[in-house]
mmCIF file of C-alpha atoms in Angstrom:
data_model
loop_
_atom_site.group_PDB
_atom_site.id
_atom_site.type_symbol
_atom_site.label_atom_id
_atom_site.label_comp_id
_atom_site.label_asym_id
_atom_site.label_seq_id
_atom_site.Cartn_x
_atom_site.Cartn_y
_atom_site.Cartn_z
ATOM 1 C CA MET I 24 14.384 -20.213 38.286
ATOM 2 C CA ASP I 25 15.218 -16.594 38.051
ATOM 3 C CA PRO I 26 13.026 -14.148 40.127
ATOM 4 C CA VAL I 27 10.389 -12.448 37.846
ATOM 5 C CA ASP I 28 11.285 -8.292 37.423
ATOM 6 C CA LEU I 29 8.496 -5.859 37.253
ATOM 7 C CA ARG I 30 9.138 -3.298 34.667
ATOM 8 C CA ILE I 31 7.479 -1.463 32.373
ATOM 9 C CA GLY I 32 6.842 -3.367 29.199
ATOM 10 C CA ASN I 33 3.384 -3.159 27.318
ATOM 11 C CA THR I 34 3.412 -2.043 23.468
ATOM 12 C CA GLY I 35 2.256 1.340 23.999
ATOM 13 C CA ALA I 36 4.892 2.261 26.361
ATOM 14 C CA GLY I 37 7.687 0.467 24.418
ATOM 15 C CA VAL I 38 6.855 2.897 21.450
ATOM 16 C CA ALA I 39 6.635 5.866 23.724
ATOM 17 C CA LEU I 40 10.018 4.590 25.577
ATOM 18 C CA ALA I 41 11.541 4.095 21.867
ATOM 19 C CA ALA I 42 10.216 7.414 20.734
ATOM 20 C CA HIS I 43 11.396 9.100 23.653
ATOM 21 C CA ALA I 44 14.802 7.771 23.249
ATOM 22 C CA LEU I 45 15.041 8.853 19.387
ATOM 23 C CA GLY I 46 14.189 12.718 20.447
ATOM 24 C CA LEU I 47 10.557 12.669 19.523
ATOM 25 C CA ARG I 48 7.896 14.548 21.363
ATOM 26 C CA VAL I 49 5.395 12.018 22.964
ATOM 27 C CA THR I 50 2.185 11.896 24.393
ATOM 28 C CA VAL I 51 0.655 8.692 26.222
ATOM 29 C CA VAL I 52 -3.002 8.237 26.302
ATOM 30 C CA ASP I 53 -3.345 5.104 28.613
ATOM 31 C CA VAL I 54 -5.488 3.372 31.151
ATOM 32 C CA ILE I 55 -3.559 1.908 34.146
ATOM 33 C CA GLY I 56 -4.521 0.883 37.784
ATOM 34 C CA ASP I 57 -3.833 2.510 41.231
ATOM 35 C CA ASP I 58 -1.420 -0.239 42.223
ATOM 36 C CA PRO I 59 2.313 -1.162 42.471
ATOM 37 C CA PRO I 60 2.616 -2.221 38.713
ATOM 38 C CA GLY I 61 0.798 1.216 37.784
ATOM 39 C CA ASP I 62 3.342 2.823 40.040
ATOM 40 C CA VAL I 63 6.340 1.255 38.102
ATOM 41 C CA ILE I 64 4.398 2.577 34.576
ATOM 42 C CA ARG I 65 4.189 5.996 36.130
ATOM 43 C CA ALA I 66 7.651 6.276 37.075
ATOM 44 C CA ALA I 67 9.283 4.951 34.195
ATOM 45 C CA LEU I 68 7.215 7.519 31.919
ATOM 46 C CA ALA I 69 8.369 10.158 34.522
ATOM 47 C CA ARG I 70 11.889 9.711 33.771
ATOM 48 C CA THR I 71 11.247 10.449 30.202
ATOM 49 C CA ASP I 72 9.970 14.031 28.944
ATOM 50 C CA ALA I 73 6.610 12.200 27.524
ATOM 51 C CA THR I 74 3.339 13.933 28.253
ATOM 52 C CA THR I 75 0.805 11.437 29.815
ATOM 53 C CA VAL I 76 -2.742 11.509 29.744
ATOM 54 C CA LEU I 77 -3.797 8.390 32.255
ATOM 55 C CA ARG I 78 -6.812 7.094 33.692
ATOM 56 C CA THR I 79 -7.471 4.793 36.292
ATOM 57 C CA ASP I 80 -8.428 1.156 35.756
ATOM 58 C CA ASP I 81 -10.363 -0.136 38.970
ATOM 59 C CA ARG I 82 -9.542 -3.607 38.244
ATOM 60 C CA GLY I 83 -5.808 -3.007 38.204
ATOM 61 C CA THR I 84 -3.090 -2.723 35.790
ATOM 62 C CA ARG I 85 -3.050 -5.119 33.068
ATOM 63 C CA ARG I 86 0.135 -7.172 33.452
ATOM 64 C CA SER I 87 2.155 -10.016 30.916
ATOM 65 C CA VAL I 88 4.811 -12.153 31.853
ATOM 66 C CA ASN I 89 7.656 -12.359 29.271
ATOM 67 C CA LEU I 90 10.173 -15.220 29.582
ATOM 68 C CA VAL I 91 13.468 -14.452 28.227
ATOM 69 C CA ASP I 92 16.141 -16.990 27.447
ATOM 70 C CA PRO I 93 19.818 -16.925 27.666
ATOM 71 C CA ALA I 94 19.875 -15.885 23.718
ATOM 72 C CA GLY I 95 17.333 -13.056 24.368
ATOM 73 C CA ARG I 96 14.299 -14.804 22.952
ATOM 74 C CA ARG I 97 11.108 -14.504 24.596
ATOM 75 C CA MET I 98 7.636 -16.028 25.130
ATOM 76 C CA SER I 99 4.957 -13.816 26.270
ATOM 77 C CA LEU I 100 1.888 -14.591 28.275
ATOM 78 C CA TYR I 101 -0.691 -11.740 27.991
ATOM 79 C CA ASP I 102 -3.527 -10.527 30.515
ATOM 80 C CA SER I 103 -6.444 -11.051 28.155
ATOM 81 C CA ARG I 104 -9.279 -9.673 30.765
ATOM 82 C CA PRO I 105 -11.392 -7.652 28.628
ATOM 83 C CA TRP I 106 -12.263 -3.855 29.150
ATOM 84 C CA GLN I 107 -15.704 -3.465 30.738
ATOM 85 C CA GLY I 108 -17.872 -0.345 30.896
ATOM 86 C CA PRO I 109 -17.784 2.730 28.504
ATOM 87 C CA PRO I 110 -14.073 3.877 27.354
ATOM 88 C CA PRO I 111 -12.166 5.740 29.704
ATOM 89 C CA PHE I 112 -11.996 8.699 27.442
ATOM 90 C CA THR I 113 -14.810 10.555 25.997
ATOM 91 C CA ALA I 114 -15.177 11.327 22.326
ATOM 92 C CA ASP I 115 -14.555 14.931 22.828
ATOM 93 C CA GLU I 116 -11.408 14.423 25.064
ATOM 94 C CA LEU I 117 -9.832 11.951 22.396
ATOM 95 C CA ALA I 118 -10.614 14.237 19.423
ATOM 96 C CA ALA I 119 -8.982 17.176 21.175
ATOM 97 C CA LEU I 120 -5.903 15.174 22.190
ATOM 98 C CA VAL I 121 -5.851 13.952 18.446
ATOM 99 C CA ALA I 122 -5.939 17.423 17.237
ATOM 100 C CA ARG I 123 -2.654 18.390 18.540
ATOM 101 C CA ALA I 124 -0.781 15.548 17.045
ATOM 102 C CA THR I 125 1.396 15.143 14.043
ATOM 103 C CA HIS I 126 0.995 11.403 13.898
ATOM 104 C CA VAL I 127 -1.309 9.000 16.064
ATOM 105 C CA HIS I 128 0.042 5.411 16.694
ATOM 106 C CA VAL I 129 -2.770 3.171 18.163
ATOM 107 C CA SER I 130 -2.211 0.335 20.142
ATOM 108 C CA ILE I 131 -4.673 -2.726 19.900
ATOM 109 C CA MET I 132 -6.319 -2.492 23.429
ATOM 110 C CA ASP I 133 -9.916 -3.360 23.347
ATOM 111 C CA TRP I 134 -11.188 0.150 24.948
ATOM 112 C CA THR I 135 -10.059 2.175 21.836
ATOM 113 C CA ARG I 136 -11.987 0.099 19.548
ATOM 114 C CA ASP I 137 -15.270 2.301 19.495
ATOM 115 C CA LEU I 138 -13.200 5.195 19.755
ATOM 116 C CA LEU I 139 -11.580 4.548 16.377
ATOM 117 C CA PRO I 140 -14.081 6.498 14.154
ATOM 118 C CA THR I 141 -14.130 9.272 16.268
ATOM 119 C CA LEU I 142 -10.015 9.405 16.061
ATOM 120 C CA ARG I 143 -10.283 8.788 12.525
ATOM 121 C CA ALA I 144 -12.676 12.057 12.042
ATOM 122 C CA ALA I 145 -10.756 14.042 14.417
ATOM 123 C CA LEU I 146 -7.320 14.025 12.507
ATOM 124 C CA PRO I 147 -6.054 17.127 11.224
ATOM 125 C CA GLU I 148 -5.383 17.134 7.724
ATOM 126 C CA GLY I 149 -2.128 15.422 6.775
ATOM 127 C CA VAL I 150 -2.010 13.640 10.035
ATOM 128 C CA GLY I 151 -1.641 9.693 9.755
ATOM 129 C CA VAL I 152 -2.302 6.619 11.817
ATOM 130 C CA SER I 153 -0.424 3.515 12.529
ATOM 131 C CA THR I 154 -0.941 0.523 14.274
ATOM 132 C CA ASP I 155 0.648 -2.796 15.184
ATOM 133 C CA LEU I 156 -1.383 -5.949 14.665
ATOM 134 C CA HIS I 157 1.306 -8.146 16.508
ATOM 135 C CA ASP I 158 0.824 -11.590 16.159
ATOM 136 C CA TRP I 159 -2.389 -11.459 13.942
ATOM 137 C CA ASP I 160 -3.075 -14.482 11.830
ATOM 138 C CA GLY I 161 -4.963 -12.286 9.134
ATOM 139 C CA ARG I 162 -8.093 -13.895 10.050
ATOM 140 C CA ASN I 163 -9.293 -12.595 13.687
ATOM 141 C CA PRO I 164 -11.904 -10.194 12.989
ATOM 142 C CA TYR I 165 -10.672 -8.099 16.532
ATOM 143 C CA HIS I 166 -7.995 -6.472 14.640
ATOM 144 C CA ARG I 167 -9.623 -5.487 11.730
ATOM 145 C CA PRO I 168 -10.895 -2.295 12.532
ATOM 146 C CA PHE I 169 -7.433 -1.299 13.817
ATOM 147 C CA ALA I 170 -6.223 -1.977 10.423
ATOM 148 C CA GLU I 171 -8.880 -0.337 8.626
ATOM 149 C CA VAL I 172 -8.364 3.232 10.654
ATOM 150 C CA ALA I 173 -4.534 2.986 10.011
ATOM 151 C CA ASP I 174 -2.502 4.378 6.854
ATOM 152 C CA LEU I 175 0.429 2.567 8.189
ATOM 153 C CA VAL I 176 0.166 -1.139 9.627
ATOM 154 C CA PHE I 177 3.038 -3.405 11.237
ATOM 155 C CA VAL I 178 2.238 -6.900 11.911
ATOM 156 C CA SER I 179 4.511 -9.793 12.787
ATOM 157 C CA GLY I 180 4.693 -12.596 10.344
ATOM 158 C CA VAL I 181 5.124 -15.212 13.141
ATOM 159 C CA ARG I 182 1.309 -16.396 12.486
ATOM 160 C CA LEU I 183 0.745 -15.102 8.747
ATOM 161 C CA GLY I 184 3.379 -17.318 7.600
ATOM 162 C CA ALA I 185 2.789 -18.188 3.932
ATOM 163 C CA VAL I 186 -0.049 -15.835 3.588
ATOM 164 C CA ALA I 187 1.687 -12.756 4.739
ATOM 165 C CA ALA I 188 1.900 -11.163 1.185
ATOM 166 C CA GLU I 189 -1.640 -11.996 0.531
ATOM 167 C CA THR I 190 -2.521 -10.460 3.947
ATOM 168 C CA ALA I 191 -0.812 -7.223 3.253
ATOM 169 C CA THR I 192 -1.914 -6.712 -0.321
ATOM 170 C CA ALA I 193 -5.468 -7.303 0.698
ATOM 171 C CA LEU I 194 -4.766 -4.117 3.224
ATOM 172 C CA THR I 195 -4.257 -1.869 0.054
ATOM 173 C CA PRO I 196 -4.073 1.164 0.019
ATOM 174 C CA ARG I 197 -2.291 0.939 3.566
ATOM 175 C CA THR I 198 1.345 0.501 3.648
ATOM 176 C CA VAL I 199 2.017 -2.534 5.580
ATOM 177 C CA VAL I 200 5.363 -3.895 7.318
ATOM 178 C CA VAL I 201 5.616 -7.194 8.164
ATOM 179 C CA THR I 202 8.390 -7.917 10.626
ATOM 180 C CA HIS I 203 10.482 -11.348 10.726
ATOM 181 C CA GLY I 204 12.542 -10.658 13.937
ATOM 182 C CA ALA I 205 15.981 -11.804 12.856
ATOM 183 C CA ASP I 206 14.877 -12.423 9.144
ATOM 184 C CA GLY I 207 14.220 -8.855 8.772
ATOM 185 C CA ALA I 208 11.039 -7.402 7.384
ATOM 186 C CA ALA I 209 9.169 -6.727 4.331
ATOM 187 C CA LEU I 210 7.618 -3.481 3.133
ATOM 188 C CA TYR I 211 4.587 -3.662 1.106
ATOM 189 C CA ARG I 212 3.450 -0.161 -0.703
ATOM 190 C CA PRO I 213 0.284 0.359 -3.159
ATOM 191 C CA GLY I 214 1.711 0.246 -6.828
ATOM 192 C CA HIS I 215 5.209 -0.902 -5.675
ATOM 193 C CA PRO I 216 7.015 -4.215 -5.904
ATOM 194 C CA PRO I 217 7.317 -5.800 -1.874
ATOM 195 C CA VAL I 218 10.913 -4.754 -0.499
ATOM 196 C CA ARG I 219 12.816 -7.085 1.772
ATOM 197 C CA VAL I 220 14.653 -5.285 4.666
ATOM 198 C CA PRO I 221 17.307 -7.281 6.183
ATOM 199 C CA ALA I 222 17.860 -7.244 9.718
ATOM 200 C CA ALA I 223 20.464 -5.065 11.008
ATOM 201 C CA THR I 224 23.780 -6.270 13.103
ATOM 202 C CA PRO I 225 23.115 -5.411 16.734
ATOM 203 C CA PRO I 226 25.717 -3.031 18.243
ATOM 204 C CA ALA I 227 26.664 -5.723 20.943
ATOM 205 C CA PRO I 228 25.457 -8.995 21.962
ATOM 206 C CA VAL I 229 21.734 -9.702 22.165
ATOM 207 C CA VAL I 230 20.108 -9.866 25.372
ATOM 208 C CA ASP I 231 16.478 -9.205 24.964
ATOM 209 C CA SER I 232 14.095 -9.187 22.370
ATOM 210 C CA ASN I 233 11.226 -7.792 24.207
ATOM 211 C CA GLY I 234 10.486 -4.169 22.669
ATOM 212 C CA ALA I 235 12.032 -4.871 19.609
ATOM 213 C CA GLY I 236 8.943 -4.657 17.531
ATOM 214 C CA ASP I 237 8.035 -1.606 19.079
ATOM 215 C CA ALA I 238 11.443 -0.243 18.751
ATOM 216 C CA PHE I 239 11.071 -1.189 14.876
ATOM 217 C CA ALA I 240 7.900 0.440 14.526
ATOM 218 C CA THR I 241 9.130 3.691 15.979
ATOM 219 C CA GLY I 242 12.267 3.727 14.021
ATOM 220 C CA PHE I 243 10.160 3.484 10.848
ATOM 221 C CA LEU I 244 7.892 6.498 12.053
ATOM 222 C CA ALA I 245 10.631 8.671 13.030
ATOM 223 C CA GLY I 246 12.134 8.174 9.466
ATOM 224 C CA ARG I 247 8.870 8.917 7.971
ATOM 225 C CA LEU I 248 8.612 12.004 9.965
ATOM 226 C CA ARG I 249 12.014 13.399 9.161
ATOM 227 C CA GLY I 250 11.191 12.751 5.377
ATOM 228 C CA ASP I 251 12.770 9.665 4.684
ATOM 229 C CA ALA I 252 11.366 7.355 1.869
ATOM 230 C CA PRO I 253 9.597 4.178 3.282
ATOM 231 C CA GLU I 254 12.353 2.033 2.080
ATOM 232 C CA THR I 255 15.033 4.413 3.905
ATOM 233 C CA ALA I 256 12.788 4.426 6.954
ATOM 234 C CA ALA I 257 12.442 0.650 7.357
ATOM 235 C CA ARG I 258 16.437 0.359 7.142
ATOM 236 C CA TYR I 259 16.819 2.417 9.787
ATOM 237 C CA ALA I 260 13.936 0.864 11.804
ATOM 238 C CA ALA I 261 15.895 -2.487 11.538
ATOM 239 C CA GLU I 262 19.080 -0.662 13.013
ATOM 240 C CA VAL I 263 16.880 0.745 16.004
ATOM 241 C CA ALA I 264 15.570 -2.675 16.826
ATOM 242 C CA ALA I 265 18.611 -4.319 16.762
ATOM 243 C CA ALA I 266 20.100 -1.854 18.955
ATOM 244 C CA ALA I 267 17.119 -2.321 21.326
ATOM 245 C CA CYS I 268 18.077 -5.912 21.456
ATOM 246 C CA ALA I 269 21.389 -5.137 23.175
ATOM 247 C CA HIS I 270 19.516 -3.741 26.233
ATOM 248 C CA ASP I 271 17.959 -5.610 29.014
ATOM 249 C CA GLY I 272 14.343 -3.640 29.050
ATOM 250 C CA MET I 273 12.907 -1.038 27.101
ATOM 251 C CA GLU I 274 14.257 2.135 29.081
ATOM 252 C CA TYR I 275 17.048 2.689 26.669
ATOM 253 C CA PRO I 276 20.513 4.506 27.998
ATOM 254 C CA PRO I 277 21.108 7.748 26.213
ATOM 255 C CA GLY I 278 23.032 6.862 22.805
ATOM 256 C CA LEU I 279 22.228 3.283 22.676
ATOM 257 C CA LEU I 280 19.261 3.796 19.647
ATOM 258 C CA PRO I 281 20.693 5.513 16.488
ATOM 259 C CA GLN I 282 19.159 8.889 16.300
ATOM 260 C CA PRO I 283 17.323 9.781 13.155
#
């Protein structure tokens, strides 16, 4: 078996790194350990122009193991330790950060849950919130507060299966994007019929699908922030996700991801 590489790979970092590659200004708010895995994250973010607002987790950096096969497909094993103690950021600190944002993307980390009402209340007028519910099955109550605070929801169709459309409709009035990997995505908007978004062709052979979902979400956000219609943004997001699969890791070289 090949050795396990230690690299940056969590979903928040995936969105931040893709956003950097697409030329967006990014602030990363997160909690990591004072340990070698944390150093890997700090170093990767330092190689970008992202602003970082980090707190230290005394229990160490959460890690996951992604097993990637020769076709670039993956299986992920996650560290499911729950957060313990008060949130690492106060309500006032979070409100001050949100007040300067043009968009807020929230990862479904447990330490953020109690801060979601504060986040929503602190949003400047016209600033939206998005979240990625990942492999939600449509029933697990853990994900519900994140969906409810958001205007835009991304979710994988892997566990939703036949109830994907029903789940997306139940989240009205939010815009919902259900991703289906190599089968593309489906866009659900209030008052509009669902739109199928085909997967794009990668610019090179697929080597690693880790981060493709984060790249898709970031591409969609980049498109919307530049004024694209949702359907146009979704097609662009598919191109970004496909390009991300042609690179091993999520620190994308200049020129790989198509620019908005």
